[in-house]
Amino acid sequence: AVESPSDAVWCGLSVQERLVGSSWPEELLCLESCSWQQEGPWCGLRVRVGIHCGEVEVQLNNLTGRYDYFGSTVNKAARMEGACVGGAVAVTSEVLEAVAPLDLICVIPMGEVELKGVSDLVSPFLLLPESLCGRKPFMEQQLLLKCEDRRLATMNFTGAESHSSHTSELMSSHMQQRPSATVGRVVIALKSYIDGVEATMNNGLLKVLTCTERSHGSVLSLQGNRVGVCWNGLKSCATHVENSLAFVKMLGRADPCFHIGLSTGAILHGTVGARAQKFMSVLGACVAVGDTLCDDAVSDGVLCYYAARNEPAEMDELSITSKGTVLAPDDCLMQLRRVELITASQTVLGFEEA
C-alpha cells in the first residue's frame, strides 16, 4: 500500500525498468521468455503489476507487527494483476484518472474485462514507461489473444455461439478453444546407448523440457519415453508453426536421438472434470495425427513428420521441399513436404494442407 495512486503507478513502472537493467544468471537468460530482445526491450523475468485505489480495512498483525489490508479494493487490485500482461502495469480507470502527468507513460486500453469477484465489467488499461514503449505491439497482440480466448470460451465444439447446457458443461471443465495450434509427440530413442536406459531417459527428458521452454511451448504429458508437447495451447504463441520448427531444429542437434510427430489444427485445451487437476488436456484431431506421425517417424528412422496447416516460413538450417500429397484422417487433402536439417544427417518430413 502507498499514499497515492501516482506513487503506486510510478513504483510499478520503475519496477519494469529496473528488471530490464538488472543482471540475470545465464541459466535464466537462455530461456526464450527471459532472453535479451532489442525490441521492447526485454531482459529477465516478466512481472505483472496490478493497481487499484480506494478504501481498505487495516488491521495490525500481532505476529509480524505489520499491517494487513482487506476489502474489495485489495481484491480488485489482485484481479488486475491477474488480467495484466507480463512486463506491464495494469490499472483501473480510477487509478488512471488520478495519475498525472501522462506524457511519460504509454497507455494501452484493455477493453471490457470480467474480473472474478467483481460484479460489473471493468475497462482497465496497461501502462508502460516511455523507455519501454517498444513493448506496445506485443502487449496489443497479447490482449487480442486474451479477447479471442474469452470469445471462444463461449463457443461449443462446432464453433457456434451458444448458451446451451453443452456449453455450460464445457465451461465448467475450463476448456478453451484455439483456432490453430501445433501439437505433437516426442519419442526418446533408448536403444544402442552405452550409458544405459536410465541415463538416456534423464538426458533426453532434460533436452525436451529445455527445448520446449526455449521455443515457448508447453509439455502436456509424459508416458515412458514419449512426451506430449504443444504450442499456442496452454501458452499463447502466434508463431506456433515457426516455434515448433525451431524446437525440431534444436532437438535435431541434440543427443540422444529423437523422433517427433507434429500437426497443426484447432484444439480445445484446459482441465477436464476437476478444477484442481494438475495437468492440462488438449483435444482435437491434430493430436491423433501427431501421435500417428510420431509412430511413423520411429518406424522410418527419421527425425520428424510434420502436418502443418500453412506452409512454414523459411528457417536457417532447414530446407523445405514438396513431396506430393496425402489424405489426412479428417478427409483433408494435405501436401507432403520434406524439411531437411542441413547441419545434420537427420531428415525432417512434413505435411501441409492443400
GROMACS .gro file of C-alpha atoms in nm:
model
  354
    1ALA     CA    1   0.000   0.000   0.000
    2VAL     CA    2   0.117   0.353  -0.081
    3GLU     CA    3  -0.015   0.700  -0.008
    4SER     CA    4  -0.143   0.789  -0.357
    5PRO     CA    5  -0.228   0.629  -0.695
    6SER     CA    6   0.054   0.826  -0.856
    7ASP     CA    7   0.311   0.677  -0.617
    8ALA     CA    8   0.181   0.328  -0.690
    9VAL     CA    9   0.197   0.376  -1.068
   10TRP     CA   10   0.546   0.522  -1.068
   11CYS     CA   11   0.660   0.240  -0.840
   12GLY     CA   12   0.521  -0.022  -1.080
   13LEU     CA   13   0.675   0.145  -1.385
   14SER     CA   14   1.010   0.175  -1.208
   15VAL     CA   15   1.000  -0.197  -1.131
   16GLN     CA   16   0.958  -0.278  -1.502
   17GLU     CA   17   1.250  -0.052  -1.596
   18ARG     CA   18   1.483  -0.189  -1.328
   19LEU     CA   19   1.405  -0.550  -1.421
   20VAL     CA   20   1.539  -0.486  -1.773
   21GLY     CA   21   1.858  -0.330  -1.636
   22SER     CA   22   1.924  -0.599  -1.375
   23SER     CA   23   2.192  -0.868  -1.402
   24TRP     CA   24   2.034  -1.211  -1.456
   25PRO     CA   25   2.204  -1.554  -1.443
   26GLU     CA   26   2.289  -1.715  -1.777
   27GLU     CA   27   2.066  -2.014  -1.692
   28LEU     CA   28   1.767  -1.777  -1.695
   29LEU     CA   29   1.869  -1.572  -1.997
   30CYS     CA   30   1.895  -1.886  -2.212
   31LEU     CA   31   1.514  -1.923  -2.189
   32GLU     CA   32   1.329  -1.750  -2.473
   33SER     CA   33   1.082  -1.582  -2.239
   34CYS     CA   34   1.371  -1.426  -2.042
   35SER     CA   35   1.633  -1.364  -2.312
   36TRP     CA   36   1.756  -1.023  -2.420
   37GLN     CA   37   1.547  -0.874  -2.702
   38GLN     CA   38   1.620  -0.534  -2.851
   39GLU     CA   39   1.257  -0.465  -2.949
   40GLY     CA   40   1.090  -0.379  -2.620
   41PRO     CA   41   1.341  -0.403  -2.479
   42TRP     CA   42   1.312  -0.730  -2.284
   43CYS     CA   43   1.555  -0.894  -2.044
   44GLY     CA   44   1.499  -1.127  -1.749
   45LEU     CA   45   1.175  -1.203  -1.568
   46ARG     CA   46   0.846  -1.063  -1.698
   47VAL     CA   47   0.645  -0.943  -1.399
   48ARG     CA   48   0.278  -0.840  -1.384
   49VAL     CA   49   0.172  -0.544  -1.167
   50GLY     CA   50  -0.193  -0.466  -1.084
   51ILE     CA   51  -0.311  -0.143  -0.917
   52HIS     CA   52  -0.647  -0.017  -0.786
   53CYS     CA   53  -0.727   0.262  -0.540
   54GLY     CA   54  -0.999   0.301  -0.279
   55GLU     CA   55  -1.086   0.245   0.085
   56VAL     CA   56  -0.950  -0.060   0.269
   57GLU     CA   57  -0.977  -0.223   0.609
   58VAL     CA   58  -0.648  -0.214   0.803
   59GLN     CA   59  -0.558  -0.446   1.087
   60LEU     CA   60  -0.234  -0.480   1.281
   61ASN     CA   61  -0.087  -0.829   1.258
   62ASN     CA   62   0.028  -0.914   1.610
   63LEU     CA   63   0.257  -1.189   1.483
   64THR     CA   64   0.454  -0.985   1.227
   65GLY     CA   65   0.399  -0.639   1.371
   66ARG     CA   66   0.294  -0.518   1.025
   67TYR     CA   67  -0.043  -0.414   0.885
   68ASP     CA   68  -0.275  -0.638   0.683
   69TYR     CA   69  -0.520  -0.491   0.428
   70PHE     CA   70  -0.867  -0.628   0.348
   71GLY     CA   71  -1.166  -0.535   0.135
   72SER     CA   72  -1.292  -0.511  -0.222
   73THR     CA   73  -1.014  -0.267  -0.318
   74VAL     CA   74  -0.749  -0.526  -0.232
   75ASN     CA   75  -0.941  -0.796  -0.422
   76LYS     CA   76  -0.974  -0.578  -0.731
   77ALA     CA   77  -0.603  -0.495  -0.729
   78ALA     CA   78  -0.523  -0.867  -0.716
   79ARG     CA   79  -0.759  -0.937  -1.007
   80MET     CA   80  -0.596  -0.657  -1.206
   81GLU     CA   81  -0.261  -0.829  -1.163
   82GLY     CA   82  -0.411  -1.150  -1.299
   83ALA     CA   83  -0.552  -0.969  -1.603
   84CYS     CA   84  -0.223  -0.793  -1.674
   85VAL     CA   85   0.037  -0.894  -1.935
   86GLY     CA   86   0.386  -0.976  -1.809
   87GLY     CA   87   0.611  -0.673  -1.850
   88ALA     CA   88   0.342  -0.408  -1.795
   89VAL     CA   89   0.135  -0.240  -1.523
   90ALA     CA   90  -0.244  -0.285  -1.525
   91VAL     CA   91  -0.457  -0.013  -1.363
   92THR     CA   92  -0.826   0.060  -1.325
   93SER     CA   93  -0.986   0.370  -1.474
   94GLU     CA   94  -0.999   0.524  -1.123
   95VAL     CA   95  -0.620   0.499  -1.095
   96LEU     CA   96  -0.561   0.636  -1.445
   97GLU     CA   97  -0.775   0.942  -1.372
   98ALA     CA   98  -0.572   1.015  -1.059
   99VAL     CA   99  -0.232   0.990  -1.229
  100ALA     CA  100  -0.064   1.297  -1.377
  101PRO     CA  101   0.117   1.377  -1.596
  102LEU     CA  102   0.071   1.111  -1.866
  103ASP     CA  103   0.325   1.242  -2.115
  104LEU     CA  104   0.588   0.993  -1.994
  105ILE     CA  105   0.354   0.692  -1.996
  106CYS     CA  106   0.232   0.470  -2.280
  107VAL     CA  107  -0.138   0.390  -2.221
  108ILE     CA  108  -0.299   0.082  -2.382
  109PRO     CA  109  -0.677   0.024  -2.334
  110MET     CA  110  -0.763  -0.336  -2.242
  111GLY     CA  111  -1.130  -0.317  -2.339
  112GLU     CA  112  -1.406  -0.454  -2.118
  113VAL     CA  113  -1.279  -0.724  -1.883
  114GLU     CA  114  -1.464  -0.951  -1.642
  115LEU     CA  115  -1.284  -0.988  -1.309
  116LYS     CA  116  -1.356  -1.266  -1.064
  117GLY     CA  117  -1.540  -1.137  -0.759
  118VAL     CA  118  -1.632  -0.807  -0.932
  119SER     CA  119  -1.999  -0.779  -1.035
  120ASP     CA  120  -1.960  -0.527  -1.319
  121LEU     CA  121  -1.734  -0.530  -1.623
  122VAL     CA  122  -1.432  -0.301  -1.588
  123SER     CA  123  -1.231  -0.115  -1.853
  124PRO     CA  124  -0.870  -0.123  -1.731
  125PHE     CA  125  -0.551  -0.004  -1.901
  126LEU     CA  126  -0.197  -0.129  -1.947
  127LEU     CA  127   0.077   0.123  -1.870
  128LEU     CA  128   0.438   0.126  -1.989
  129PRO     CA  129   0.715   0.372  -1.908
  130GLU     CA  130   0.841   0.578  -2.201
  131SER     CA  131   1.164   0.374  -2.213
  132LEU     CA  132   0.966   0.052  -2.271
  133CYS     CA  133   0.709   0.177  -2.524
  134GLY     CA  134   0.861  -0.063  -2.777
  135ARG     CA  135   0.663  -0.335  -2.597
  136LYS     CA  136   0.332  -0.185  -2.710
  137PRO     CA  137   0.285  -0.407  -3.024
  138PHE     CA  138   0.348  -0.719  -2.815
  139MET     CA  139   0.103  -0.602  -2.548
  140GLU     CA  140  -0.167  -0.531  -2.807
  141GLN     CA  141  -0.115  -0.876  -2.960
  142GLN     CA  142  -0.148  -1.044  -2.620
  143LEU     CA  143  -0.467  -0.850  -2.546
  144LEU     CA  144  -0.615  -0.966  -2.877
  145LEU     CA  145  -0.531  -1.327  -2.790
  146LYS     CA  146  -0.690  -1.289  -2.447
  147CYS     CA  147  -1.001  -1.138  -2.608
  148GLU     CA  148  -1.019  -1.425  -2.857
  149ASP     CA  149  -0.983  -1.678  -2.575
  150ARG     CA  150  -1.276  -1.522  -2.389
  151ARG     CA  151  -1.490  -1.527  -2.704
  152LEU     CA  152  -1.402  -1.884  -2.791
  153ALA     CA  153  -1.469  -1.992  -2.435
  154THR     CA  154  -1.840  -1.926  -2.501
  155MET     CA  155  -1.846  -2.147  -2.813
  156ASN     CA  156  -1.923  -2.517  -2.838
  157PHE     CA  157  -1.731  -2.778  -3.033
  158THR     CA  158  -1.896  -2.681  -3.363
  159GLY     CA  159  -1.790  -2.317  -3.326
  160ALA     CA  160  -2.145  -2.175  -3.293
  161GLU     CA  161  -2.201  -1.938  -3.000
  162SER     CA  162  -2.446  -2.092  -2.760
  163HIS     CA  163  -2.566  -2.082  -2.400
  164SER     CA  164  -2.681  -2.444  -2.409
  165SER     CA  165  -2.618  -2.698  -2.136
  166HIS     CA  166  -2.343  -2.844  -2.352
  167THR     CA  167  -2.157  -2.512  -2.346
  168SER     CA  168  -2.214  -2.482  -1.971
  169GLU     CA  169  -2.057  -2.825  -1.921
  170LEU     CA  170  -1.767  -2.719  -2.142
  171MET     CA  171  -1.713  -2.402  -1.941
  172SER     CA  172  -1.734  -2.590  -1.612
  173SER     CA  173  -1.448  -2.807  -1.736
  174HIS     CA  174  -1.241  -2.494  -1.808
  175MET     CA  175  -1.192  -2.588  -2.173
  176GLN     CA  176  -1.099  -2.319  -2.424
  177GLN     CA  177  -1.064  -2.335  -2.799
  178ARG     CA  178  -0.770  -2.233  -3.017
  179PRO     CA  179  -0.842  -2.194  -3.391
  180SER     CA  180  -0.487  -2.306  -3.467
  181ALA     CA  181  -0.215  -2.469  -3.261
  182THR     CA  182   0.070  -2.716  -3.305
  183VAL     CA  183   0.052  -3.040  -3.107
  184GLY     CA  184   0.275  -3.344  -3.116
  185ARG     CA  185   0.461  -3.628  -2.958
  186VAL     CA  186   0.833  -3.682  -2.900
  187VAL     CA  187   0.991  -4.025  -2.856
  188ILE     CA  188   1.332  -4.056  -2.694
  189ALA     CA  189   1.525  -4.337  -2.867
  190LEU     CA  190   1.655  -4.570  -2.596
  191LYS     CA  191   1.842  -4.841  -2.789
  192SER     CA  192   2.215  -4.866  -2.856
  193TYR     CA  193   2.329  -4.626  -2.583
  194ILE     CA  194   2.615  -4.748  -2.367
  195ASP     CA  195   2.519  -4.514  -2.081
  196GLY     CA  196   2.207  -4.722  -2.020
  197VAL     CA  197   1.834  -4.656  -2.047
  198GLU     CA  198   1.804  -4.450  -1.726
  199ALA     CA  199   2.084  -4.209  -1.818
  200THR     CA  200   1.948  -4.176  -2.172
  201MET     CA  201   1.597  -4.104  -2.042
  202ASN     CA  202   1.717  -3.841  -1.795
  203ASN     CA  203   1.932  -3.670  -2.057
  204GLY     CA  204   1.659  -3.689  -2.321
  205LEU     CA  205   1.386  -3.553  -2.094
  206LEU     CA  206   1.606  -3.262  -1.991
  207LYS     CA  207   1.670  -3.178  -2.357
  208VAL     CA  208   1.298  -3.195  -2.444
  209LEU     CA  209   1.197  -2.978  -2.147
  210THR     CA  210   1.468  -2.720  -2.221
  211CYS     CA  211   1.394  -2.700  -2.595
  212THR     CA  212   1.018  -2.678  -2.531
  213GLU     CA  213   1.068  -2.386  -2.294
  214ARG     CA  214   1.309  -2.210  -2.529
  215SER     CA  215   1.060  -2.239  -2.816
  216HIS     CA  216   0.775  -2.104  -2.596
  217GLY     CA  217   0.589  -2.434  -2.594
  218SER     CA  218   0.433  -2.649  -2.323
  219VAL     CA  219   0.486  -3.009  -2.213
  220LEU     CA  220   0.149  -3.182  -2.190
  221SER     CA  221   0.227  -3.532  -2.071
  222LEU     CA  222   0.496  -3.791  -2.009
  223GLN     CA  223   0.446  -4.163  -2.062
  224GLY     CA  224   0.755  -4.381  -2.066
  225ASN     CA  225   0.987  -4.239  -2.330
  226ARG     CA  226   0.704  -4.044  -2.501
  227VAL     CA  227   0.648  -3.674  -2.429
  228GLY     CA  228   0.344  -3.471  -2.540
  229VAL     CA  229   0.418  -3.113  -2.649
  230CYS     CA  230   0.209  -2.817  -2.766
  231TRP     CA  231   0.247  -2.460  -2.898
  232ASN     CA  232  -0.031  -2.199  -2.872
  233GLY     CA  233  -0.225  -2.418  -2.634
  234LEU     CA  234  -0.155  -2.355  -2.268
  235LYS     CA  235   0.065  -2.058  -2.363
  236SER     CA  236  -0.037  -1.808  -2.630
  237CYS     CA  237   0.202  -1.830  -2.925
  238ALA     CA  238   0.101  -1.661  -3.251
  239THR     CA  239   0.406  -1.807  -3.434
  240HIS     CA  240   0.348  -2.165  -3.318
  241VAL     CA  241   0.449  -2.322  -3.653
  242GLU     CA  242   0.783  -2.141  -3.662
  243ASN     CA  243   0.842  -2.205  -3.291
  244SER     CA  244   0.772  -2.577  -3.324
  245LEU     CA  245   1.013  -2.598  -3.619
  246ALA     CA  246   1.275  -2.425  -3.406
  247PHE     CA  247   1.207  -2.696  -3.145
  248VAL     CA  248   1.267  -2.966  -3.406
  249LYS     CA  249   1.591  -2.798  -3.513
  250MET     CA  250   1.718  -2.780  -3.155
  251LEU     CA  251   1.640  -3.147  -3.087
  252GLY     CA  252   1.792  -3.245  -3.420
  253ARG     CA  253   2.125  -3.114  -3.298
  254ALA     CA  254   2.092  -3.278  -2.955
  255ASP     CA  255   2.182  -3.620  -2.816
  256PRO     CA  256   2.026  -3.877  -2.769
  257CYS     CA  257   1.828  -3.939  -3.088
  258PHE     CA  258   1.467  -3.817  -3.102
  259HIS     CA  259   1.168  -3.898  -3.321
  260ILE     CA  260   0.892  -3.635  -3.345
  261GLY     CA  261   0.541  -3.615  -3.486
  262LEU     CA  262   0.376  -3.271  -3.509
  263SER     CA  263   0.046  -3.147  -3.651
  264THR     CA  264  -0.145  -2.818  -3.658
  265GLY     CA  265  -0.518  -2.761  -3.626
  266ALA     CA  266  -0.797  -2.641  -3.398
  267ILE     CA  267  -0.783  -2.767  -3.039
  268LEU     CA  268  -0.964  -2.749  -2.708
  269HIS     CA  269  -0.736  -2.708  -2.407
  270GLY     CA  270  -0.786  -2.689  -2.034
  271THR     CA  271  -0.882  -2.919  -1.748
  272VAL     CA  272  -1.140  -3.193  -1.790
  273GLY     CA  273  -1.352  -3.250  -1.482
  274ALA     CA  274  -1.189  -3.148  -1.155
  275ARG     CA  275  -1.078  -2.788  -1.111
  276ALA     CA  276  -0.771  -2.898  -0.917
  277GLN     CA  277  -0.645  -3.131  -1.189
  278LYS     CA  278  -0.271  -3.077  -1.214
  279PHE     CA  279  -0.216  -3.148  -1.584
  280MET     CA  280  -0.393  -2.978  -1.874
  281SER     CA  281  -0.567  -3.167  -2.152
  282VAL     CA  282  -0.560  -3.094  -2.524
  283LEU     CA  283  -0.832  -3.232  -2.753
  284GLY     CA  284  -0.851  -3.224  -3.132
  285ALA     CA  285  -0.795  -3.425  -3.449
  286CYS     CA  286  -0.442  -3.286  -3.478
  287VAL     CA  287  -0.350  -3.463  -3.152
  288ALA     CA  288  -0.420  -3.804  -3.307
  289VAL     CA  289  -0.240  -3.701  -3.625
  290GLY     CA  290   0.069  -3.601  -3.428
  291ASP     CA  291   0.071  -3.936  -3.244
  292THR     CA  292   0.045  -4.128  -3.571
  293LEU     CA  293   0.319  -3.924  -3.736
  294CYS     CA  294   0.545  -3.984  -3.436
  295ASP     CA  295   0.498  -4.362  -3.473
  296ASP     CA  296   0.578  -4.330  -3.844
  297ALA     CA  297   0.891  -4.129  -3.763
  298VAL     CA  298   1.007  -4.407  -3.529
  299SER     CA  299   0.936  -4.676  -3.788
  300ASP     CA  300   1.113  -4.488  -4.068
  301GLY     CA  301   1.403  -4.375  -3.850
  302VAL     CA  302   1.364  -4.004  -3.932
  303LEU     CA  303   1.370  -3.704  -3.703
  304CYS     CA  304   1.018  -3.565  -3.758
  305TYR     CA  305   0.698  -3.582  -3.959
  306TYR     CA  306   0.503  -3.254  -3.963
  307ALA     CA  307   0.142  -3.183  -4.068
  308ALA     CA  308   0.117  -2.803  -4.089
  309ARG     CA  309  -0.192  -2.604  -4.185
  310ASN     CA  310   0.007  -2.346  -4.381
  311GLU     CA  311   0.344  -2.356  -4.550
  312PRO     CA  312   0.605  -2.281  -4.283
  313ALA     CA  313   0.833  -1.985  -4.337
  314GLU     CA  314   1.194  -2.042  -4.433
  315MET     CA  315   1.425  -2.106  -4.141
  316ASP     CA  316   1.803  -2.118  -4.120
  317GLU     CA  317   1.945  -2.472  -4.131
  318LEU     CA  318   1.618  -2.614  -4.268
  319SER     CA  319   1.542  -2.689  -4.634
  320ILE     CA  320   1.174  -2.743  -4.726
  321THR     CA  321   1.067  -2.922  -5.048
  322SER     CA  322   0.733  -3.059  -5.173
  323LYS     CA  323   0.696  -3.440  -5.187
  324GLY     CA  324   0.338  -3.495  -5.312
  325THR     CA  325   0.004  -3.521  -5.133
  326VAL     CA  326  -0.162  -3.739  -4.870
  327LEU     CA  327  -0.520  -3.770  -4.738
  328ALA     CA  328  -0.542  -3.693  -4.366
  329PRO     CA  329  -0.776  -3.887  -4.128
  330ASP     CA  330  -1.028  -3.598  -4.129
  331ASP     CA  331  -1.056  -3.630  -4.513
  332CYS     CA  332  -0.847  -3.318  -4.570
  333LEU     CA  333  -0.609  -3.338  -4.866
  334MET     CA  334  -0.264  -3.240  -4.745
  335GLN     CA  335   0.054  -3.172  -4.935
  336LEU     CA  336   0.356  -3.369  -4.822
  337ARG     CA  337   0.660  -3.155  -4.752
  338ARG     CA  338   1.011  -3.263  -4.679
  339VAL     CA  339   1.219  -3.050  -4.443
  340GLU     CA  340   1.586  -3.134  -4.415
  341LEU     CA  341   1.806  -3.036  -4.124
  342ILE     CA  342   2.101  -2.905  -4.323
  343THR     CA  343   2.356  -2.918  -4.039
  344ALA     CA  344   2.288  -3.281  -3.954
  345SER     CA  345   2.242  -3.610  -4.132
  346GLN     CA  346   1.889  -3.649  -3.998
  347THR     CA  347   1.585  -3.562  -4.209
  348VAL     CA  348   1.260  -3.388  -4.119
  349LEU     CA  349   0.946  -3.468  -4.314
  350GLY     CA  350   0.628  -3.262  -4.305
  351PHE     CA  351   0.274  -3.232  -4.430
  352GLU     CA  352   0.087  -2.918  -4.526
  353GLU     CA  353  -0.282  -2.884  -4.602
  354ALA     CA  354  -0.352  -2.812  -4.969
   0.00000   0.00000   0.00000
